[in-house]
C-alpha cells in the first residue's frame, strides 16, 4: 500500500530528551608516551560526549596528570629538569587529541597555575571540614601505581632472580615508607558510601565493578595519607609537604568546570579504566562529601587491552602506538574498530589481523558499499539526490528500522553501552543493504527506481547522522555529498534535490 512520507513522519516522530552531562576522561600520566589505552579512553569519552551533545548539553574534560614521584623519577632518569620534562611529555598527549579528533571542552594540565590554585582552594576546604589529622604513615607504597598498599595486599616475588616485595594486584614493586603526613578520615565515610551505593545501584557500572566497590567497602577502607614529604614535585601545602598526587589529580574535575562548577557538578559522569576504580568510587566521593560537593552521577569503568593475548608492556615490546595506528588505518576506522573490538566495560584483545578484517568487512563491504552503490547509481541515473515522497510497505518498514535503531542507540548510550549502539547501527545497515539487493533498483522502471533510490539516500543520510559520534569525518563527508547539515533534527527532514558529484570511496580496503 502506498503511503506518503509526510504521513509517516507525523505518525512516527519521537522526541528524545537527554539529561545534561559533565563527562570526564582520566588525566594521563606523562611519564611515558601515549599508547592504545589512552587512545581508547579518549575516543570512548569523545563518542559519549558527541552522542549526547546531539540531544542536549554535554561538557567534556580530559588532560594530563603531571605531578608525583613517578613523574619526578622519570625526569631524573632522563636528566631533565621536571617542569621541562612534563612540558615535553605532555605535548604528544595534546597532539593525540587533535589527531584522534577528540572534541574536549577542557584540557587540564595539573602543573598549570590555574589547577594549582584550584587544588589549594579544595585543600583548604578539606582542612576546614575537620576531616584531616597529622600522624605518621608506616606502610607500603608503589610509586608506579602512586598508591599505598596494606600488608595483605603485598607479597614476595622473584624478579630477575632477586626477591622483591610487590603489590599483588599490579605486580608493581613496593617500598616501605615511614613519614609524617596529613591523613584524611576516609574511614569515617565508609558506611555512608556503602549505604549510598546500596541504595543507588546504577551509580557504578558495569555490575562487576559495582560489586567490587561494595566488596572494598564491606572489607572497610582505612584512612588515607594525603601528603608526601620525601619528594617535592607536587603542589606544596606547607611544612615541606606536597599534596598526594591522587588528591591533586581528582581535583582536576573541579578545575575543569571552572567558574561553572555549580552548573555542572550535579551532572558529573566519570569514565575510567578498571584499574582506577577505587580512587574514583571511594576516595573521590568521600572527598566530595567532606568538602560539601554532590556525588558523581555515574562512574563507569572500561576494561583493559591485551595485545595478541599478552599484557601490553614496554618490556614485551608490544605497545600499540596510537600515532602509528592512525597513520596506518586512518582515524575513523581506528575509532570505529577499537570500539567494536571490545564490549565497553569488558577486557579485549588487540590484533592487526582482526583490525584489518573489521575494516574490510564492516567498513568497506557493509557501510562503504551501501553508500557507494546507492550514490553512484543515483548519480549515474539522475545526476542529483532524490526527495523522498511515496512509500511502499517495505520502504516504511526499513525507515521504521532506522527509527528503532536511533531509539535503541539512545537508550544504550544513556548507559554508556557504546558497543550496543554500534551493533544497532551495524544491524540496520545490513538490513538496508538487503533492501537494496531485494528491491534491485537497477532492474526497475524509472518511477520505481526513483522511489527506491530516494529511500536509499534517506537511509544514507540517517546513517551519516547516527555514525557522526564515532566517525565524524566520514559522517561529514557523506552529508556534504548529499547536501545535509549534521543535525539530528534532520533525521525526518526530506533532502532537497542537489546535484551529485561522482561519489568517491569512504574507506580503503586493507
Ligand atoms: N593519572 C591517572 C588517572 C588520574 S584521573 C583523575 C592514571 N593515568 S594513566 O595514564 O596511567 O592511565 C590513564 C587511563 O588509561 C586509565 O583509565 C587506564 O585504565 C587507561 N589504560 C592504561 N592502560 C590500559 C590498557 N592496556 N587498556 C585500556 N586502558 C588502559 O591512571
PDB file of N, CA and C in Angstrom, residues 93-148:
ATOM      1  N   UNK A  93      50.528  13.930  24.101  1.00  0.00           N
ATOM      2  CA  UNK A  93      49.150  13.653  24.544  1.00  0.00           C
ATOM      3  C   UNK A  93      48.205  14.701  23.953  1.00  0.00           C
ATOM      4  N   UNK A  94      48.660  15.942  24.001  1.00  0.00           N
ATOM      5  CA  UNK A  94      47.840  17.029  23.479  1.00  0.00           C
ATOM      6  C   UNK A  94      47.682  16.868  21.974  1.00  0.00           C
ATOM      7  N   UNK A  95      48.755  16.502  21.323  1.00  0.00           N
ATOM      8  CA  UNK A  95      48.737  16.306  19.868  1.00  0.00           C
ATOM      9  C   UNK A  95      47.794  15.145  19.493  1.00  0.00           C
ATOM     10  N   UNK A  96      47.808  14.106  20.337  1.00  0.00           N
ATOM     11  CA  UNK A  96      46.950  12.947  20.063  1.00  0.00           C
ATOM     12  C   UNK A  96      45.473  13.350  20.021  1.00  0.00           C
ATOM     13  N   UNK A  97      45.109  14.287  20.862  1.00  0.00           N
ATOM     14  CA  UNK A  97      43.708  14.742  20.887  1.00  0.00           C
ATOM     15  C   UNK A  97      43.312  15.301  19.526  1.00  0.00           C
ATOM     16  N   UNK A  98      44.234  16.025  18.929  1.00  0.00           N
ATOM     17  CA  UNK A  98      43.952  16.618  17.609  1.00  0.00           C
ATOM     18  C   UNK A  98      43.841  15.525  16.562  1.00  0.00           C
ATOM     19  N   UNK A  99      44.833  14.664  16.549  1.00  0.00           N
ATOM     20  CA  UNK A  99      44.897  13.643  15.517  1.00  0.00           C
ATOM     21  C   UNK A  99      43.717  12.674  15.632  1.00  0.00           C
ATOM     22  N   UNK A 100      43.270  12.431  16.869  1.00  0.00           N
ATOM     23  CA  UNK A 100      42.190  11.457  17.072  1.00  0.00           C
ATOM     24  C   UNK A 100      40.815  12.124  17.049  1.00  0.00           C
ATOM     25  N   UNK A 101      40.804  13.436  16.764  1.00  0.00           N
ATOM     26  CA  UNK A 101      39.535  14.146  16.640  1.00  0.00           C
ATOM     27  C   UNK A 101      38.741  14.149  17.949  1.00  0.00           C
ATOM     28  N   UNK A 102      39.448  14.392  19.046  1.00  0.00           N
ATOM     29  CA  UNK A 102      38.811  14.405  20.369  1.00  0.00           C
ATOM     30  C   UNK A 102      38.342  15.839  20.650  1.00  0.00           C
ATOM     31  N   UNK A 103      37.010  15.965  20.757  1.00  0.00           N
ATOM     32  CA  UNK A 103      36.433  17.312  20.841  1.00  0.00           C
ATOM     33  C   UNK A 103      36.156  17.703  22.297  1.00  0.00           C
ATOM     34  N   UNK A 104      37.246  17.809  23.088  1.00  0.00           N
ATOM     35  CA  UNK A 104      37.041  18.137  24.506  1.00  0.00           C
ATOM     36  C   UNK A 104      36.702  19.611  24.681  1.00  0.00           C
ATOM     37  N   UNK A 105      36.099  19.930  25.833  1.00  0.00           N
ATOM     38  CA  UNK A 105      35.853  21.328  26.165  1.00  0.00           C
ATOM     39  C   UNK A 105      36.959  21.871  27.051  1.00  0.00           C
ATOM     40  N   UNK A 106      37.599  20.973  27.805  1.00  0.00           N
ATOM     41  CA  UNK A 106      38.615  21.447  28.729  1.00  0.00           C
ATOM     42  C   UNK A 106      39.759  20.436  28.789  1.00  0.00           C
ATOM     43  N   UNK A 107      40.985  20.913  28.664  1.00  0.00           N
ATOM     44  CA  UNK A 107      42.164  20.054  28.793  1.00  0.00           C
ATOM     45  C   UNK A 107      42.973  20.596  29.972  1.00  0.00           C
ATOM     46  N   UNK A 108      43.018  19.818  31.045  1.00  0.00           N
ATOM     47  CA  UNK A 108      43.704  20.283  32.253  1.00  0.00           C
ATOM     48  C   UNK A 108      45.106  19.695  32.342  1.00  0.00           C
ATOM     49  N   UNK A 109      46.066  20.574  32.551  1.00  0.00           N
ATOM     50  CA  UNK A 109      47.419  20.118  32.908  1.00  0.00           C
ATOM     51  C   UNK A 109      47.555  20.405  34.392  1.00  0.00           C
ATOM     52  N   UNK A 110      47.930  19.394  35.179  1.00  0.00           N
ATOM     53  CA  UNK A 110      47.943  19.641  36.628  1.00  0.00           C
ATOM     54  C   UNK A 110      49.100  20.532  37.053  1.00  0.00           C
ATOM     55  N   UNK A 111      50.096  20.751  36.183  1.00  0.00           N
ATOM     56  CA  UNK A 111      51.173  21.673  36.579  1.00  0.00           C
ATOM     57  C   UNK A 111      50.823  23.123  36.246  1.00  0.00           C
ATOM     58  N   UNK A 112      49.614  23.357  35.721  1.00  0.00           N
ATOM     59  CA  UNK A 112      49.240  24.742  35.391  1.00  0.00           C
ATOM     60  C   UNK A 112      48.885  25.528  36.651  1.00  0.00           C
ATOM     61  N   UNK A 113      49.080  26.831  36.574  1.00  0.00           N
ATOM     62  CA  UNK A 113      48.791  27.696  37.730  1.00  0.00           C
ATOM     63  C   UNK A 113      47.315  27.626  38.101  1.00  0.00           C
ATOM     64  N   UNK A 114      46.471  27.581  37.070  1.00  0.00           N
ATOM     65  CA  UNK A 114      45.023  27.544  37.294  1.00  0.00           C
ATOM     66  C   UNK A 114      44.646  26.323  38.144  1.00  0.00           C
ATOM     67  N   UNK A 115      45.217  25.190  37.791  1.00  0.00           N
ATOM     68  CA  UNK A 115      44.902  23.976  38.546  1.00  0.00           C
ATOM     69  C   UNK A 115      45.467  24.046  39.957  1.00  0.00           C
ATOM     70  N   UNK A 116      46.698  24.531  40.075  1.00  0.00           N
ATOM     71  CA  UNK A 116      47.324  24.582  41.402  1.00  0.00           C
ATOM     72  C   UNK A 116      46.491  25.432  42.353  1.00  0.00           C
ATOM     73  N   UNK A 117      46.027  26.592  41.887  1.00  0.00           N
ATOM     74  CA  UNK A 117      45.286  27.447  42.818  1.00  0.00           C
ATOM     75  C   UNK A 117      43.937  26.812  43.141  1.00  0.00           C
ATOM     76  N   UNK A 118      43.379  26.100  42.185  1.00  0.00           N
ATOM     77  CA  UNK A 118      42.123  25.405  42.455  1.00  0.00           C
ATOM     78  C   UNK A 118      42.304  24.287  43.499  1.00  0.00           C
ATOM     79  N   UNK A 119      43.424  23.557  43.377  1.00  0.00           N
ATOM     80  CA  UNK A 119      43.664  22.457  44.322  1.00  0.00           C
ATOM     81  C   UNK A 119      43.846  23.021  45.730  1.00  0.00           C
ATOM     82  N   UNK A 120      44.548  24.133  45.813  1.00  0.00           N
ATOM     83  CA  UNK A 120      44.757  24.719  47.145  1.00  0.00           C
ATOM     84  C   UNK A 120      43.427  25.172  47.766  1.00  0.00           C
ATOM     85  N   UNK A 121      42.545  25.657  46.924  1.00  0.00           N
ATOM     86  CA  UNK A 121      41.221  26.046  47.394  1.00  0.00           C
ATOM     87  C   UNK A 121      40.480  24.808  47.936  1.00  0.00           C
ATOM     88  N   UNK A 122      40.544  23.739  47.165  1.00  0.00           N
ATOM     89  CA  UNK A 122      39.914  22.470  47.565  1.00  0.00           C
ATOM     90  C   UNK A 122      40.556  21.951  48.862  1.00  0.00           C
ATOM     91  N   UNK A 123      41.860  22.064  48.905  1.00  0.00           N
ATOM     92  CA  UNK A 123      42.638  21.597  50.058  1.00  0.00           C
ATOM     93  C   UNK A 123      42.202  22.337  51.328  1.00  0.00           C
ATOM     94  N   UNK A 124      42.046  23.648  51.208  1.00  0.00           N
ATOM     95  CA  UNK A 124      41.637  24.430  52.380  1.00  0.00           C
ATOM     96  C   UNK A 124      40.231  24.051  52.844  1.00  0.00           C
ATOM     97  N   UNK A 125      39.371  23.750  51.887  1.00  0.00           N
ATOM     98  CA  UNK A 125      38.022  23.282  52.248  1.00  0.00           C
ATOM     99  C   UNK A 125      38.119  21.977  53.042  1.00  0.00           C
ATOM    100  N   UNK A 126      39.048  21.142  52.587  1.00  0.00           N
ATOM    101  CA  UNK A 126      39.230  19.842  53.237  1.00  0.00           C
ATOM    102  C   UNK A 126      39.738  20.036  54.668  1.00  0.00           C
ATOM    103  N   UNK A 127      40.707  20.944  54.834  1.00  0.00           N
ATOM    104  CA  UNK A 127      41.216  21.216  56.189  1.00  0.00           C
ATOM    105  C   UNK A 127      40.097  21.783  57.062  1.00  0.00           C
ATOM    106  N   UNK A 128      39.270  22.660  56.462  1.00  0.00           N
ATOM    107  CA  UNK A 128      38.171  23.276  57.218  1.00  0.00           C
ATOM    108  C   UNK A 128      37.120  22.259  57.645  1.00  0.00           C
ATOM    109  N   UNK A 129      37.029  21.170  56.900  1.00  0.00           N
ATOM    110  CA  UNK A 129      35.980  20.179  57.185  1.00  0.00           C
ATOM    111  C   UNK A 129      36.214  19.457  58.513  1.00  0.00           C
ATOM    112  N   UNK A 130      37.440  19.554  59.011  1.00  0.00           N
ATOM    113  CA  UNK A 130      37.760  18.839  60.242  1.00  0.00           C
ATOM    114  C   UNK A 130      38.018  17.351  60.006  1.00  0.00           C
ATOM    115  N   UNK A 131      38.123  16.963  58.732  1.00  0.00           N
ATOM    116  CA  UNK A 131      38.323  15.545  58.415  1.00  0.00           C
ATOM    117  C   UNK A 131      39.790  15.173  58.206  1.00  0.00           C
ATOM    118  N   UNK A 132      40.712  16.041  58.680  1.00  0.00           N
ATOM    119  CA  UNK A 132      42.126  15.704  58.496  1.00  0.00           C
ATOM    120  C   UNK A 132      42.830  15.706  59.840  1.00  0.00           C
ATOM    121  N   UNK A 133      43.908  14.981  59.918  1.00  0.00           N
ATOM    122  CA  UNK A 133      44.732  14.996  61.146  1.00  0.00           C
ATOM    123  C   UNK A 133      46.170  14.641  60.782  1.00  0.00           C
ATOM    124  N   UNK A 134      47.091  15.008  61.673  1.00  0.00           N
ATOM    125  CA  UNK A 134      48.510  14.724  61.432  1.00  0.00           C
ATOM    126  C   UNK A 134      48.880  13.405  62.102  1.00  0.00           C
ATOM    127  N   UNK A 135      49.675  12.628  61.418  1.00  0.00           N
ATOM    128  CA  UNK A 135      50.163  11.377  62.021  1.00  0.00           C
ATOM    129  C   UNK A 135      51.357  10.919  61.203  1.00  0.00           C
ATOM    130  N   UNK A 136      51.921   9.766  61.564  1.00  0.00           N
ATOM    131  CA  UNK A 136      52.965   9.308  60.645  1.00  0.00           C
ATOM    132  C   UNK A 136      52.458   8.060  59.929  1.00  0.00           C
ATOM    133  N   UNK A 137      52.841   7.990  58.668  1.00  0.00           N
ATOM    134  CA  UNK A 137      52.418   6.857  57.858  1.00  0.00           C
ATOM    135  C   UNK A 137      53.503   5.801  57.908  1.00  0.00           C
ATOM    136  N   UNK A 138      53.102   4.573  58.126  1.00  0.00           N
ATOM    137  CA  UNK A 138      54.051   3.459  58.056  1.00  0.00           C
ATOM    138  C   UNK A 138      53.393   2.433  57.170  1.00  0.00           C
ATOM    139  N   UNK A 139      54.024   2.120  56.056  1.00  0.00           N
ATOM    140  CA  UNK A 139      53.408   1.110  55.209  1.00  0.00           C
ATOM    141  C   UNK A 139      54.054   1.034  53.840  1.00  0.00           C
ATOM    142  N   UNK A 140      53.378   0.313  52.938  1.00  0.00           N
ATOM    143  CA  UNK A 140      53.940   0.053  51.609  1.00  0.00           C
ATOM    144  C   UNK A 140      53.409   1.058  50.589  1.00  0.00           C
ATOM    145  N   UNK A 141      54.314   1.486  49.723  1.00  0.00           N
ATOM    146  CA  UNK A 141      53.906   2.419  48.663  1.00  0.00           C
ATOM    147  C   UNK A 141      54.499   1.939  47.342  1.00  0.00           C
ATOM    148  N   UNK A 142      53.660   1.933  46.290  1.00  0.00           N
ATOM    149  CA  UNK A 142      54.168   1.596  44.947  1.00  0.00           C
ATOM    150  C   UNK A 142      54.178   2.870  44.123  1.00  0.00           C
ATOM    151  N   UNK A 143      55.364   3.321  43.781  1.00  0.00           N
ATOM    152  CA  UNK A 143      55.468   4.575  43.026  1.00  0.00           C
ATOM    153  C   UNK A 143      54.828   4.412  41.648  1.00  0.00           C
ATOM    154  N   UNK A 144      55.020   3.246  41.044  1.00  0.00           N
ATOM    155  CA  UNK A 144      54.467   3.053  39.703  1.00  0.00           C
ATOM    156  C   UNK A 144      52.948   3.238  39.696  1.00  0.00           C
ATOM    157  N   UNK A 145      52.298   2.784  40.765  1.00  0.00           N
ATOM    158  CA  UNK A 145      50.834   2.907  40.845  1.00  0.00           C
ATOM    159  C   UNK A 145      50.431   4.169  41.590  1.00  0.00           C
ATOM    160  N   UNK A 146      51.385   4.871  42.153  1.00  0.00           N
ATOM    161  CA  UNK A 146      51.137   6.034  43.022  1.00  0.00           C
ATOM    162  C   UNK A 146      50.053   5.691  44.044  1.00  0.00           C
ATOM    163  N   UNK A 147      50.248   4.540  44.713  1.00  0.00           N
ATOM    164  CA  UNK A 147      49.266   4.219  45.748  1.00  0.00           C
ATOM    165  C   UNK A 147      49.823   3.380  46.880  1.00  0.00           C
ATOM    166  N   UNK A 148      49.131   3.458  48.014  1.00  0.00           N
ATOM    167  CA  UNK A 148      49.507   2.748  49.228  1.00  0.00           C
ATOM    168  C   UNK A 148      48.871   1.363  49.219  1.00  0.00           C
TER     169      UNK A 148
END
